[in-house]
Structures are given as C-alpha cells and as structure tokens.
CSV table of C-alpha atoms in Angstrom, one decimal:
chain,number,residue,atom,x,y,z
A,953,UNK,CA,7.4,1.5,33.3
A,954,UNK,CA,6.3,5.1,33.9
A,955,UNK,CA,3.6,6.5,31.7
A,956,UNK,CA,5.8,9.2,30.1
A,957,UNK,CA,8.5,6.6,29.2
A,958,UNK,CA,5.8,4.3,27.7
A,959,UNK,CA,4.4,7.3,25.7
A,960,UNK,CA,7.8,8.0,24.2
A,961,UNK,CA,8.3,4.4,23.3
A,962,UNK,CA,4.9,4.2,21.7
A,963,UNK,CA,5.7,7.3,19.6
A,964,UNK,CA,9.0,5.6,18.5
A,965,UNK,CA,7.2,2.4,17.5
A,966,UNK,CA,4.6,4.4,15.5
A,967,UNK,CA,7.3,6.4,13.8
A,968,UNK,CA,9.2,3.2,12.9
A,969,UNK,CA,6.2,1.1,11.8
A,970,UNK,CA,3.7,3.7,10.5
A,971,UNK,CA,0.8,1.8,12.1
A,972,UNK,CA,0.8,-0.2,15.3
A,973,UNK,CA,-2.1,-2.1,16.6
A,974,UNK,CA,-3.4,-2.0,20.2
A,975,UNK,CA,-2.8,-5.8,20.5
A,976,UNK,CA,0.9,-5.4,19.5
A,977,UNK,CA,1.3,-2.6,22.1
A,978,UNK,CA,-0.4,-4.6,24.8
A,979,UNK,CA,2.0,-7.4,24.3
A,980,UNK,CA,5.0,-5.2,23.9
A,981,UNK,CA,4.5,-3.4,27.2
A,982,UNK,CA,2.8,-6.2,29.1
A,983,UNK,CA,-0.1,-3.9,30.1
A,984,UNK,CA,-3.9,-4.0,29.8
A,985,UNK,CA,-5.7,-3.0,26.6
A,986,UNK,CA,-7.4,-0.3,28.7
A,987,UNK,CA,-4.0,1.2,29.5
A,988,UNK,CA,-2.9,1.3,25.9
A,989,UNK,CA,-6.2,2.8,24.8
A,990,UNK,CA,-5.8,5.5,27.4
A,991,UNK,CA,-2.2,6.1,26.3
A,992,UNK,CA,-3.2,6.4,22.6
A,993,UNK,CA,-6.1,8.8,23.4
A,994,UNK,CA,-3.8,11.1,25.4
A,995,UNK,CA,-1.1,11.0,22.6
A,996,UNK,CA,-3.8,11.8,20.0
A,997,UNK,CA,-5.1,14.7,22.0
A,998,UNK,CA,-1.6,16.1,22.0
A,999,UNK,CA,-1.4,15.6,18.2
A,1000,UNK,CA,1.5,13.1,18.6
A,1001,UNK,CA,-0.2,10.2,16.9
A,1002,UNK,CA,-3.3,9.6,14.8
A,1003,UNK,CA,-5.8,7.5,16.8
A,1004,UNK,CA,-7.8,4.7,15.1
A,1005,UNK,CA,-10.1,2.0,16.3
A,1006,UNK,CA,-7.6,-0.8,17.0
A,1007,UNK,CA,-4.4,1.2,17.0
A,1008,UNK,CA,-2.5,4.3,16.0
A,1009,UNK,CA,-0.6,5.7,13.0
A,1010,UNK,CA,1.9,8.4,12.2
A,1011,UNK,CA,0.6,11.9,12.2
A,1012,UNK,CA,2.1,13.3,9.0
A,1013,UNK,CA,1.5,15.7,6.2
A,1014,UNK,CA,-1.4,14.9,3.8
A,1015,UNK,CA,0.2,17.1,1.1
A,1016,UNK,CA,3.8,15.8,0.6
A,1017,UNK,CA,4.8,12.2,0.1
A,1018,UNK,CA,8.1,10.7,1.3
A,1019,UNK,CA,10.9,10.7,-1.2
A,1020,UNK,CA,11.3,7.8,-3.7
A,1021,UNK,CA,14.6,6.7,-2.2
A,1022,UNK,CA,13.1,6.5,1.3
A,1023,UNK,CA,10.0,4.7,0.0
A,1024,UNK,CA,12.2,2.1,-1.8
A,1025,UNK,CA,14.2,1.3,1.3
A,1026,UNK,CA,11.3,1.4,3.8
A,1027,UNK,CA,9.7,-2.0,4.5
A,1028,UNK,CA,11.6,-3.5,1.5
A,1029,UNK,CA,11.3,-7.0,2.9
A,1030,UNK,CA,7.6,-6.7,3.5
A,1031,UNK,CA,7.1,-5.3,0.0
A,1032,UNK,CA,8.9,-8.3,-1.5
A,1033,UNK,CA,6.8,-10.8,0.4
A,1034,UNK,CA,3.7,-9.0,-0.8
A,1035,UNK,CA,5.0,-9.0,-4.3
A,1036,UNK,CA,5.7,-12.7,-4.2
A,1037,UNK,CA,2.2,-13.4,-3.0
A,1038,UNK,CA,0.7,-11.4,-5.8
A,1039,UNK,CA,2.9,-13.1,-8.4
A,1040,UNK,CA,1.7,-16.5,-7.2
A,1041,UNK,CA,-1.8,-15.6,-8.2
A,1042,UNK,CA,-1.0,-14.3,-11.7
A,1043,UNK,CA,-1.0,-17.2,-14.1
A,1044,UNK,CA,1.4,-17.6,-17.1
A,1045,UNK,CA,-0.1,-16.0,-20.2
A,1046,UNK,CA,-1.9,-13.3,-18.3
A,1047,UNK,CA,-2.3,-9.6,-19.1
A,1048,UNK,CA,-1.9,-7.0,-16.5
A,1049,UNK,CA,-1.4,-3.3,-15.7
A,1050,UNK,CA,1.4,-2.4,-13.3
A,1051,UNK,CA,1.4,1.2,-12.0
A,1052,UNK,CA,3.9,3.5,-10.3
A,1053,UNK,CA,5.4,2.6,-7.0
A,1054,UNK,CA,8.2,0.7,-5.2
A,1055,UNK,CA,5.9,-2.3,-4.5
A,1056,UNK,CA,5.2,-2.4,-8.3
A,1057,UNK,CA,8.9,-2.7,-8.9
A,1058,UNK,CA,9.1,-5.5,-6.4
A,1059,UNK,CA,6.3,-7.3,-8.2
A,1060,UNK,CA,8.1,-6.9,-11.6
A,1061,UNK,CA,11.1,-8.8,-10.1
A,1062,UNK,CA,8.8,-11.4,-8.7
A,1063,UNK,CA,7.3,-12.0,-12.1
A,1064,UNK,CA,10.5,-12.9,-13.9
A,1065,UNK,CA,10.0,-16.6,-13.4
A,1066,UNK,CA,6.6,-16.3,-15.3
A,1067,UNK,CA,6.2,-16.8,-19.0
A,1068,UNK,CA,4.2,-15.1,-21.8
A,1069,UNK,CA,2.9,-12.2,-19.9
A,1070,UNK,CA,1.6,-9.0,-21.5
A,1071,UNK,CA,2.1,-5.9,-19.4
A,1072,UNK,CA,1.0,-2.4,-19.8
A,1073,UNK,CA,2.8,0.0,-17.4
A,1074,UNK,CA,3.4,3.7,-16.8
A,1075,UNK,CA,6.5,2.9,-14.7
A,1076,UNK,CA,9.8,3.0,-16.7
A,1077,UNK,CA,11.5,1.1,-13.8
A,1078,UNK,CA,9.1,-1.7,-14.1
A,1079,UNK,CA,9.5,-1.8,-17.9
A,1080,UNK,CA,13.3,-1.9,-17.5
A,1081,UNK,CA,13.0,-4.9,-15.2
A,1082,UNK,CA,10.6,-6.8,-17.3
A,1083,UNK,CA,12.1,-6.2,-20.7
A,1084,UNK,CA,14.9,-8.8,-20.0
A,1085,UNK,CA,12.3,-11.6,-20.6
A,1086,UNK,CA,12.0,-12.2,-24.4
A,1087,UNK,CA,8.6,-13.9,-24.0
A,1088,UNK,CA,7.1,-10.9,-22.2
A,1089,UNK,CA,5.3,-8.2,-24.2
A,1090,UNK,CA,5.9,-4.9,-22.4
A,1091,UNK,CA,3.9,-1.8,-23.5
A,1092,UNK,CA,4.8,1.6,-21.9
A,1093,UNK,CA,2.1,4.2,-21.7
A,1094,UNK,CA,2.9,7.6,-23.2
A,1095,UNK,CA,2.9,10.8,-21.3
A,1096,UNK,CA,5.2,13.0,-19.1
A,1097,UNK,CA,8.1,11.2,-17.4
A,1098,UNK,CA,8.6,12.2,-13.7
A,1099,UNK,CA,12.3,12.7,-12.9
A,1100,UNK,CA,11.8,11.6,-9.2
A,1101,UNK,CA,10.6,8.0,-9.9
A,1102,UNK,CA,10.5,7.4,-13.6
A,1103,UNK,CA,6.7,7.3,-13.5
A,1104,UNK,CA,4.7,8.4,-16.6
A,1105,UNK,CA,1.6,10.5,-15.9
A,1106,UNK,CA,-0.8,12.9,-17.6
A,1107,UNK,CA,-4.0,12.8,-19.7
A,1108,UNK,CA,-2.2,11.1,-22.5
A,1109,UNK,CA,-1.3,8.3,-20.1
A,1110,UNK,CA,-4.9,8.0,-19.0
A,1111,UNK,CA,-6.2,7.9,-22.6
A,1112,UNK,CA,-3.6,5.3,-23.5
A,1113,UNK,CA,-4.5,2.9,-20.7
A,1114,UNK,CA,-8.2,3.2,-21.5
A,1115,UNK,CA,-7.6,1.5,-24.8
A,1116,UNK,CA,-6.9,-1.8,-23.0
A,1117,UNK,CA,-8.8,-4.4,-21.0
A,1118,UNK,CA,-6.5,-6.5,-18.9
A,1119,UNK,CA,-6.9,-9.6,-16.7
A,1120,UNK,CA,-5.3,-7.9,-13.7
A,1121,UNK,CA,-4.7,-4.4,-12.5
A,1122,UNK,CA,-2.0,-3.8,-9.8
A,1123,UNK,CA,-2.6,-0.4,-8.2
A,1124,UNK,CA,-0.5,1.1,-5.4
A,1125,UNK,CA,-1.6,3.8,-3.0
A,1126,UNK,CA,0.0,6.1,-0.4
A,1127,UNK,CA,-2.6,5.6,2.3
A,1128,UNK,CA,-5.7,3.5,3.2
A,1129,UNK,CA,-8.0,5.2,5.5
A,1130,UNK,CA,-10.1,3.3,8.1
A,1131,UNK,CA,-13.2,4.3,6.2
A,1132,UNK,CA,-11.9,2.4,3.2
A,1133,UNK,CA,-10.8,5.4,1.2
A,1134,UNK,CA,-7.8,4.8,-1.2
A,1135,UNK,CA,-5.6,7.9,-1.0
A,1136,UNK,CA,-2.6,9.4,-2.8
A,1137,UNK,CA,-0.7,12.6,-3.1
A,1138,UNK,CA,-0.5,13.2,-6.8
A,1139,UNK,CA,-3.7,14.0,-8.8
A,1140,UNK,CA,-2.2,13.0,-12.1
A,1141,UNK,CA,-1.1,9.7,-10.7
A,1142,UNK,CA,-4.6,9.2,-9.2
A,1143,UNK,CA,-6.2,9.6,-12.6
A,1144,UNK,CA,-4.0,6.8,-14.0
A,1145,UNK,CA,-4.8,4.6,-11.1
A,1146,UNK,CA,-8.5,5.2,-11.6
A,1147,UNK,CA,-8.2,4.2,-15.3
A,1148,UNK,CA,-6.4,1.0,-14.4
A,1149,UNK,CA,-9.1,0.1,-11.9
A,1150,UNK,CA,-11.8,0.8,-14.5
A,1151,UNK,CA,-10.1,-1.3,-17.2
A,1152,UNK,CA,-9.1,-4.4,-15.1
A,1153,UNK,CA,-11.0,-7.7,-14.7
A,1154,UNK,CA,-9.5,-8.1,-11.2
A,1155,UNK,CA,-7.8,-5.5,-9.1
A,1156,UNK,CA,-4.9,-6.3,-6.6
A,1157,UNK,CA,-4.1,-3.8,-4.0
A,1158,UNK,CA,-0.7,-4.2,-2.1
A,1159,UNK,CA,-0.6,-2.3,1.2
A,1160,UNK,CA,2.2,-2.7,3.7
A,1161,UNK,CA,1.4,-1.9,7.3
A,1162,UNK,CA,2.7,1.7,7.0
A,1163,UNK,CA,-0.2,2.6,4.7
A,1164,UNK,CA,-3.0,1.8,7.2
A,1165,UNK,CA,-4.5,5.0,8.4
A,1166,UNK,CA,-2.0,7.1,6.6
A,1167,UNK,CA,-3.4,10.4,5.3
A,1168,UNK,CA,-3.0,11.8,1.8
A,1169,UNK,CA,-4.9,14.6,0.1
A,1170,UNK,CA,-6.3,13.0,-3.1
A,1171,UNK,CA,-9.1,10.4,-3.0
A,1172,UNK,CA,-8.6,7.6,-5.6
A,1173,UNK,CA,-11.7,5.6,-4.7
A,1174,UNK,CA,-12.9,3.1,-2.1
A,1175,UNK,CA,-12.0,-0.4,-1.0
A,1176,UNK,CA,-15.0,-1.9,-2.7
A,1177,UNK,CA,-13.3,-1.3,-6.1
A,1178,UNK,CA,-10.6,-3.9,-5.1
A,1179,UNK,CA,-10.8,-7.7,-5.4
A,1180,UNK,CA,-7.8,-8.7,-3.3
A,1181,UNK,CA,-5.8,-6.8,-0.7
A,1182,UNK,CA,-2.2,-8.0,0.1
A,1183,UNK,CA,-0.6,-6.9,3.3
A,1184,UNK,CA,2.0,-8.0,5.8
A,1185,UNK,CA,-0.1,-7.8,9.0
A,1186,UNK,CA,-3.7,-8.4,9.9
A,1187,UNK,CA,-5.7,-5.3,8.9
A,1188,UNK,CA,-7.0,-3.2,11.8
A,1189,UNK,CA,-10.4,-4.3,13.1
A,1190,UNK,CA,-12.2,-1.3,11.7
A,1191,UNK,CA,-10.8,-1.9,8.2
A,1192,UNK,CA,-11.2,-5.7,8.4
A,1193,UNK,CA,-14.9,-5.3,8.9
A,1194,UNK,CA,-15.1,-3.2,5.7
A,1195,UNK,CA,-13.2,-5.8,3.8
A,1196,UNK,CA,-15.6,-8.5,4.9
A,1197,UNK,CA,-18.6,-6.3,4.1
A,1198,UNK,CA,-17.4,-5.6,0.6
A,1199,UNK,CA,-16.1,-9.2,0.1
A,1200,UNK,CA,-12.6,-8.1,-0.5
A,1201,UNK,CA,-10.2,-11.0,0.1
A,1202,UNK,CA,-7.4,-10.0,2.5
A,1203,UNK,CA,-4.2,-12.0,2.0
A,1204,UNK,CA,-1.6,-11.6,4.9
A,1205,UNK,CA,1.8,-12.4,3.7
A,1206,UNK,CA,4.0,-12.0,6.7
A,1207,UNK,CA,3.9,-10.1,10.0
A,1208,UNK,CA,6.3,-7.2,10.2
A,1209,UNK,CA,6.6,-7.2,14.0
A,1210,UNK,CA,8.1,-10.1,15.9
A,1211,UNK,CA,6.2,-11.5,18.9
C-alpha cells in the first residue's frame, strides 16, 4: 500500500474511532511499528491528527462539544458495556451521584435490576429512567435546566450536591489528556463534577476510547482523584503508566476494534 493511501486510511480510522493505538494500526496495515510512528508524525506535522505516545487522536475544537444526539449514538454499544461493568460494582442499598452525560443514562438503565438505591442526580433523563423503580429514592438537584440535554447546572446545583456524602460518584468527562487531566467544555458542568468528586467515597470514571487524548478547554481535575476507570480498550501506554502510578484501577470492558 502506498504511503498516501495509508495516510488517508489512518485519518479515516482516527475520525471513526476518536483514538487509535499504534498497535492496532500496525496490525491493521501489516507494517512495522516504525512505519506507523513515522506516518503519525507526518500526519501530526500537517495538523491532520493529534499525536500521542502510543497512538493518535482526532484533532478537533477544544471549545465546542459534539451535539447531544450525536454523542448518544456514538459508541453506544461500548457505553452500555461500560455501564454494565460499573453497575456490577455498585451493591444494592448503595447511595450514589450520577452526573450529566450519555454514559450516565446508560448506567441508569443498567441499574434497574438493583434494589434500594439512593441517587442524587443533576440529569433529568437519568431521573426519568430511575423513577420507575419504587424502591429507589431519586433526588434531583436544583438549578438551571439545559434544553440541549436535560442537564441541571449552576451554583444552586453545586450547593445542593455539597449537602450529601454518597458511597459512589459517577462522573463523565469530554476528554482525558495523556497527562491525566480530566477535561470538559462547560464550566458550569465542571463545577458540578468537582462537587461530586469532593463528596463521594469512591469515584468511578467511564471513558470510552474516543475520549483518550481528546482536547477540551476546561480542566476538571486529575486522574489521581479517581478510584476506578472503566473503558472499552486498554488505555494508551502513557496513560496506563499514570494510572498505575496513582493506583487507579483500570477496568477494560470490551475492545471496540476487532482483530
């Protein structure tokens, strides 16, 4: 395969997956790791992909997030697998925060077989899913409701959440940088996420592969504030070392790319 053709196919894979590892590209194109590293370096120099140690991700705006509808459809199967894995580690009778996000909504559905849960959420979609269980106690945080995704945000939301101390906090993010930074697009949403982290005994972070290396303009915190990371592929080597350093357990639910 000619280099130009391979470059175009690499770009297509990165656009489709969000993040693609060097190992996957080596296997996909049946070339050496040195060839793929050279390809990725050249593509990064042309600002066609974002280069990372161990792979490449999509070069996209750090200011504007994808639409709610697109996010809900994107990697839906992976998000459900991640949600099921999180649900398995939440015992009956637990208390938990669930924040805004399409993965949070997948978790809400995965929790419907549980019993006697107490949930505080700033996500009206999550509340609607969970309210069908009569043995669940669902508490919705006050604040401003966003039309785009039924999320509740604002200082009132932050103050409300800080009244509670819960067993688990499920926080979703828009991007996870290779230096361990947790990133998002909306400052108001970030303030709520920070409050959930502060008020949770154990923090779960669901991150499908499209979030690895993805850029966003607001810094939530760092990976050492998380207890367990749930994902659908092995984290990139650079990030895996950070997880090990900070003793963050990485739970891989299912690979998103077939061998």
